[in-house]
């Protein structure tokens, strides 16, 4: 008897914790269901270390599929923390392209860390592949960037905005990976759900017109080299799980939390009345007090909650702007106060250009 | 105000985490001569990701229900070591921090026992996000009536699984432990009030207790940017009275004091409830029920927020006459 | 009730003088006097028989001013063990204890004490587990923690209880060990029986037992550390490996401690890990832990008088397990009969825990003996020397036949 090694496809889904938790699960399960309905075997799992999920924190699901094989083909993939490589990475929120920080000491990982050479990076975004590539770190190997046109889908723990994102991504998979899921497979799956016609038409729409591809060559993208952490051995660690603490006013050097943000605060220092409320109400101690009494957000540690903008008493003084408006990240961020100090006029113009793009803050203030 | 951070950035909490706000302000109020004990819970799992920490104060984990015990053990050891000359004699604050599950449920007997050990100085701080938020939002006794949790979903047969009314923890701690010199409720949305209360608790000596209500964007279901606003609404609707009991004297503080004096009017609880998707399944009648309970607390309780006994006489007049 | 006038005089003598004094007391009293000599800083109490006697004596010693320690009555055993864990974390020498189900109620805190590497010393007054509510001796309570980094020792006299308590602090607090020690003592037979024992002078104890020093792990504002943050799969293996190494280090540290103990106090226990009794030329060796040694030794004497070549081996330290000594003394013996005051339902040969461990150790022996197991003395049932003679006879019979017919015998079970 000869043993045939079947082709196993591993799909990674990267999403924002809680906001996209139902979306990611529905998509992961949907792919697994669709594959099984099509006669393949498939399983799915969450990266356990991301659980308990935190609002905003990038988290991962994985789906493993084998075409026309028996269940035991998946045995080696059935009890993993995460796979060694993925064939496809689906990013549900384009601001996640700016990095994934999962645990302390692992640093900020490029979004395509696990992507196999020649793999597909599928991103839900309203931006073009050429625009997105500026945010994605370079690689030594080529890959294909696939953009599925769509709004960022945001829900919460108790609500799922069933806005067609799952169906659009399934349609996109049928388009770019017909050997994994054909359009017919996707349709057959969606027929099992409620509102099947509406769902199928969304998948079709994506299949026909919402997908854009771009081949990315080695070296293309944001210059950022990820260094995998060196973890100390047992002889070098303090016993009893003890570790050295921080010094006062020292932010954690081994974990930032900053990849949790999809919006960031931008400060109009010209209008700031130095009331200190932003500093006071920041749960992440992000604001540095400047020598002249302003409050400067250290964006590497900012999770983008937006409380500072909400509590700011002066309209349009702290605005929350989509992360994708800023070509920085991976630990290095704009120093807003420094930029303002160095050129107030340039800063004012920049701020004004961002103002129309700012997130709507509480109705109460506008 | 103390600008120095002793609980600093670089923790794994959610966007807009009000419990992180509480810790930040408690650490500021306590200052560097402090030992912090953190029970299992959100603020343990999220804040101390092994081989790193967000604490610039000596910090140690205790088991879910261990906060009271750990605080007693720490304070007792400091006392013994100082009295025996094994440690320099100085004031060291001991703060035990626990969530609602760890404090009001699992650790209630430990905390209660701790509060009777009047020769030791420590503060027990219960940060209450009204669910077991770390483990995926499960019901605790502190989950409010009607709220969705993963252990109390709203189903086709049973619409409201969480039928139990929230426990009155600070009041229970105060009334049940009359020797405790300081008990208070607080909220991150009012950090100055919180800061002052922590300072008072640490200065007054003996075992003390503070209960903070912490809006949780994850479990409560609202955009993280509204954390502060939801917190304020909890106080403004009268659902969460801010008070302190200092040496046996009860005093409403901040916004709650202004409500009691009639300076401001309580907002309808609906304004608070309808902002959170954990209450999305509640009907207007359900909310009216909650409103009635809150009204009752403010209008009929012997002491609003503290004593859930009505001002009526315990026996009808006729009984008395016999 | 205060310490009697006679005892007061003798306690004053050991606290101020240089000579040891003899007193009569229970096994738990002996431990309490050791705590006085070790100058513990914090202890916590919660009532349960049979361990509780130690805290009654400690309370009296504190009330009368013989020792100075923070004495905290807890809400329950979990509270009790968490209290000492955190006292230990800031640098206090601590003592705690429990029995049976009380010990089990505390098990979460018990595990955290060893994983956080705090050298707490605990007394386990061995007691059968509920249900039904039982109170006689059985070793399953202490054995519940055999795998989680607690050093476990069984004592069989009041004197040994006192001495072992002092040795326990010395071993636990050694920088290369930093693990807690559980001292097991048979409920009733040692906790509640009164024997004469000697209390050494405090001046000598100070020579034997250096001050407790946590070094860079002391939780104090002058040493800002975080202890036991939430950990993921990147780190747990390394933390457990540290404990594995510490447990292995303990073997050497225990040897040193007994050697110094003999030098300073003049009481030599010989091999610290096991006690052997007429095993050198024995065909049959019985093995046990705790006070079962007493009737078995009597049986050995009586059978030896009749010319039977029998002996006894008592395990003193169960963790770390004395593998080498077990092999050295039991390899080549015809029959090894283990008396287990415990059970391990469904274990490899449906025998007791000690039997299973010894059998495993002897896999490496050059000449593997035949093995028998007696489950006996459960729930406080006594084992008399006649019982021990019966057991020996069964083992001798097997030795003569060269074959064990029934491997595990529930000794004395009513049919």
PDB file of N, CA, C and O in Angstrom, chain C residues 316-340:
ATOM      1  N   UNK C 316      12.000   7.471  56.072  1.00  0.00           N
ATOM      2  CA  UNK C 316      11.888   8.718  56.839  1.00  0.00           C
ATOM      3  C   UNK C 316      11.567   9.872  55.884  1.00  0.00           C
ATOM      4  O   UNK C 316      10.688  10.661  56.164  1.00  0.00           O
ATOM      5  N   UNK C 317      12.257   9.937  54.764  1.00  0.00           N
ATOM      6  CA  UNK C 317      11.979  10.971  53.756  1.00  0.00           C
ATOM      7  C   UNK C 317      11.366  10.289  52.534  1.00  0.00           C
ATOM      8  O   UNK C 317      12.007   9.461  51.889  1.00  0.00           O
ATOM      9  N   UNK C 318      10.146  10.640  52.258  1.00  0.00           N
ATOM     10  CA  UNK C 318       9.438  10.056  51.118  1.00  0.00           C
ATOM     11  C   UNK C 318       9.655  10.899  49.871  1.00  0.00           C
ATOM     12  O   UNK C 318       9.619  10.419  48.751  1.00  0.00           O
ATOM     13  N   UNK C 319       9.839  12.224  50.076  1.00  0.00           N
ATOM     14  CA  UNK C 319      10.227  13.134  48.991  1.00  0.00           C
ATOM     15  C   UNK C 319      11.305  14.039  49.543  1.00  0.00           C
ATOM     16  O   UNK C 319      11.036  14.728  50.517  1.00  0.00           O
ATOM     17  N   UNK C 320      12.490  14.052  48.975  1.00  0.00           N
ATOM     18  CA  UNK C 320      12.930  13.218  47.861  1.00  0.00           C
ATOM     19  C   UNK C 320      13.000  11.752  48.274  1.00  0.00           C
ATOM     20  O   UNK C 320      13.366  11.452  49.417  1.00  0.00           O
ATOM     21  N   UNK C 321      12.684  10.858  47.348  1.00  0.00           N
ATOM     22  CA  UNK C 321      12.599   9.438  47.647  1.00  0.00           C
ATOM     23  C   UNK C 321      14.000   8.833  47.722  1.00  0.00           C
ATOM     24  O   UNK C 321      14.845   9.118  46.878  1.00  0.00           O
ATOM     25  N   UNK C 322      14.225   7.992  48.731  1.00  0.00           N
ATOM     26  CA  UNK C 322      15.590   7.433  48.924  1.00  0.00           C
ATOM     27  C   UNK C 322      15.868   6.239  48.008  1.00  0.00           C
ATOM     28  O   UNK C 322      16.133   5.127  48.482  1.00  0.00           O
ATOM     29  N   UNK C 323      15.840   6.463  46.740  1.00  0.00           N
ATOM     30  CA  UNK C 323      15.958   5.376  45.763  1.00  0.00           C
ATOM     31  C   UNK C 323      17.217   4.536  45.971  1.00  0.00           C
ATOM     32  O   UNK C 323      17.161   3.304  46.014  1.00  0.00           O
ATOM     33  N   UNK C 324      18.352   5.233  46.121  1.00  0.00           N
ATOM     34  CA  UNK C 324      19.614   4.495  46.235  1.00  0.00           C
ATOM     35  C   UNK C 324      19.649   3.618  47.474  1.00  0.00           C
ATOM     36  O   UNK C 324      20.137   2.486  47.434  1.00  0.00           O
ATOM     37  N   UNK C 325      19.152   4.147  48.580  1.00  0.00           N
ATOM     38  CA  UNK C 325      19.154   3.371  49.824  1.00  0.00           C
ATOM     39  C   UNK C 325      18.210   2.175  49.711  1.00  0.00           C
ATOM     40  O   UNK C 325      18.505   1.090  50.221  1.00  0.00           O
ATOM     41  N   UNK C 326      17.094   2.386  49.067  1.00  0.00           N
ATOM     42  CA  UNK C 326      16.142   1.288  48.880  1.00  0.00           C
ATOM     43  C   UNK C 326      16.813   0.172  48.080  1.00  0.00           C
ATOM     44  O   UNK C 326      16.728  -1.012  48.430  1.00  0.00           O
ATOM     45  N   UNK C 327      17.503   0.560  47.031  1.00  0.00           N
ATOM     46  CA  UNK C 327      18.179  -0.460  46.213  1.00  0.00           C
ATOM     47  C   UNK C 327      19.284  -1.135  47.034  1.00  0.00           C
ATOM     48  O   UNK C 327      19.400  -2.356  47.053  1.00  0.00           O
ATOM     49  N   UNK C 328      20.050  -0.304  47.736  1.00  0.00           N
ATOM     50  CA  UNK C 328      21.179  -0.857  48.490  1.00  0.00           C
ATOM     51  C   UNK C 328      20.708  -1.888  49.523  1.00  0.00           C
ATOM     52  O   UNK C 328      21.279  -2.963  49.656  1.00  0.00           O
ATOM     53  N   UNK C 329      19.654  -1.570  50.248  1.00  0.00           N
ATOM     54  CA  UNK C 329      19.254  -2.447  51.347  1.00  0.00           C
ATOM     55  C   UNK C 329      18.301  -3.569  50.917  1.00  0.00           C
ATOM     56  O   UNK C 329      18.180  -4.576  51.587  1.00  0.00           O
ATOM     57  N   UNK C 330      17.588  -3.377  49.839  1.00  0.00           N
ATOM     58  CA  UNK C 330      16.552  -4.369  49.509  1.00  0.00           C
ATOM     59  C   UNK C 330      16.909  -5.251  48.321  1.00  0.00           C
ATOM     60  O   UNK C 330      16.258  -6.271  48.087  1.00  0.00           O
ATOM     61  N   UNK C 331      17.945  -4.873  47.581  1.00  0.00           N
ATOM     62  CA  UNK C 331      18.383  -5.724  46.485  1.00  0.00           C
ATOM     63  C   UNK C 331      18.937  -7.013  47.093  1.00  0.00           C
ATOM     64  O   UNK C 331      19.783  -6.961  47.974  1.00  0.00           O
ATOM     65  N   UNK C 332      18.455  -8.135  46.644  1.00  0.00           N
ATOM     66  CA  UNK C 332      18.972  -9.405  47.156  1.00  0.00           C
ATOM     67  C   UNK C 332      18.181  -9.992  48.309  1.00  0.00           C
ATOM     68  O   UNK C 332      18.338 -11.162  48.641  1.00  0.00           O
ATOM     69  N   UNK C 333      17.329  -9.177  48.922  1.00  0.00           N
ATOM     70  CA  UNK C 333      16.436  -9.711  49.962  1.00  0.00           C
ATOM     71  C   UNK C 333      15.449 -10.650  49.264  1.00  0.00           C
ATOM     72  O   UNK C 333      15.081 -10.435  48.107  1.00  0.00           O
ATOM     73  N   UNK C 334      15.017 -11.702  49.966  1.00  0.00           N
ATOM     74  CA  UNK C 334      14.117 -12.653  49.292  1.00  0.00           C
ATOM     75  C   UNK C 334      12.726 -12.053  49.092  1.00  0.00           C
ATOM     76  O   UNK C 334      12.166 -12.106  47.994  1.00  0.00           O
ATOM     77  N   UNK C 335      12.158 -11.532  50.188  1.00  0.00           N
ATOM     78  CA  UNK C 335      10.820 -10.932  50.084  1.00  0.00           C
ATOM     79  C   UNK C 335      10.813  -9.566  50.766  1.00  0.00           C
ATOM     80  O   UNK C 335      11.281  -9.434  51.898  1.00  0.00           O
ATOM     81  N   UNK C 336      10.308  -8.589  50.058  1.00  0.00           N
ATOM     82  CA  UNK C 336      10.073  -7.265  50.651  1.00  0.00           C
ATOM     83  C   UNK C 336       8.567  -7.119  50.843  1.00  0.00           C
ATOM     84  O   UNK C 336       7.800  -7.313  49.895  1.00  0.00           O
ATOM     85  N   UNK C 337       8.165  -6.834  52.063  1.00  0.00           N
ATOM     86  CA  UNK C 337       6.736  -6.678  52.352  1.00  0.00           C
ATOM     87  C   UNK C 337       6.497  -5.238  52.792  1.00  0.00           C
ATOM     88  O   UNK C 337       7.052  -4.796  53.795  1.00  0.00           O
ATOM     89  N   UNK C 338       5.709  -4.520  52.017  1.00  0.00           N
ATOM     90  CA  UNK C 338       5.467  -3.108  52.327  1.00  0.00           C
ATOM     91  C   UNK C 338       4.123  -2.967  53.036  1.00  0.00           C
ATOM     92  O   UNK C 338       3.117  -3.496  52.570  1.00  0.00           O
ATOM     93  N   UNK C 339       4.177  -2.274  54.178  1.00  0.00           N
ATOM     94  CA  UNK C 339       2.922  -1.987  54.885  1.00  0.00           C
ATOM     95  C   UNK C 339       2.501  -0.572  54.503  1.00  0.00           C
ATOM     96  O   UNK C 339       3.205   0.391  54.799  1.00  0.00           O
ATOM     97  N   UNK C 340       1.390  -0.448  53.840  1.00  0.00           N
ATOM     98  CA  UNK C 340       0.890   0.862  53.431  1.00  0.00           C
ATOM     99  C   UNK C 340      -0.275   1.260  54.312  1.00  0.00           C
ATOM    100  O   UNK C 340      -1.283   0.568  54.372  1.00  0.00           O
TER     101      UNK C 340
END
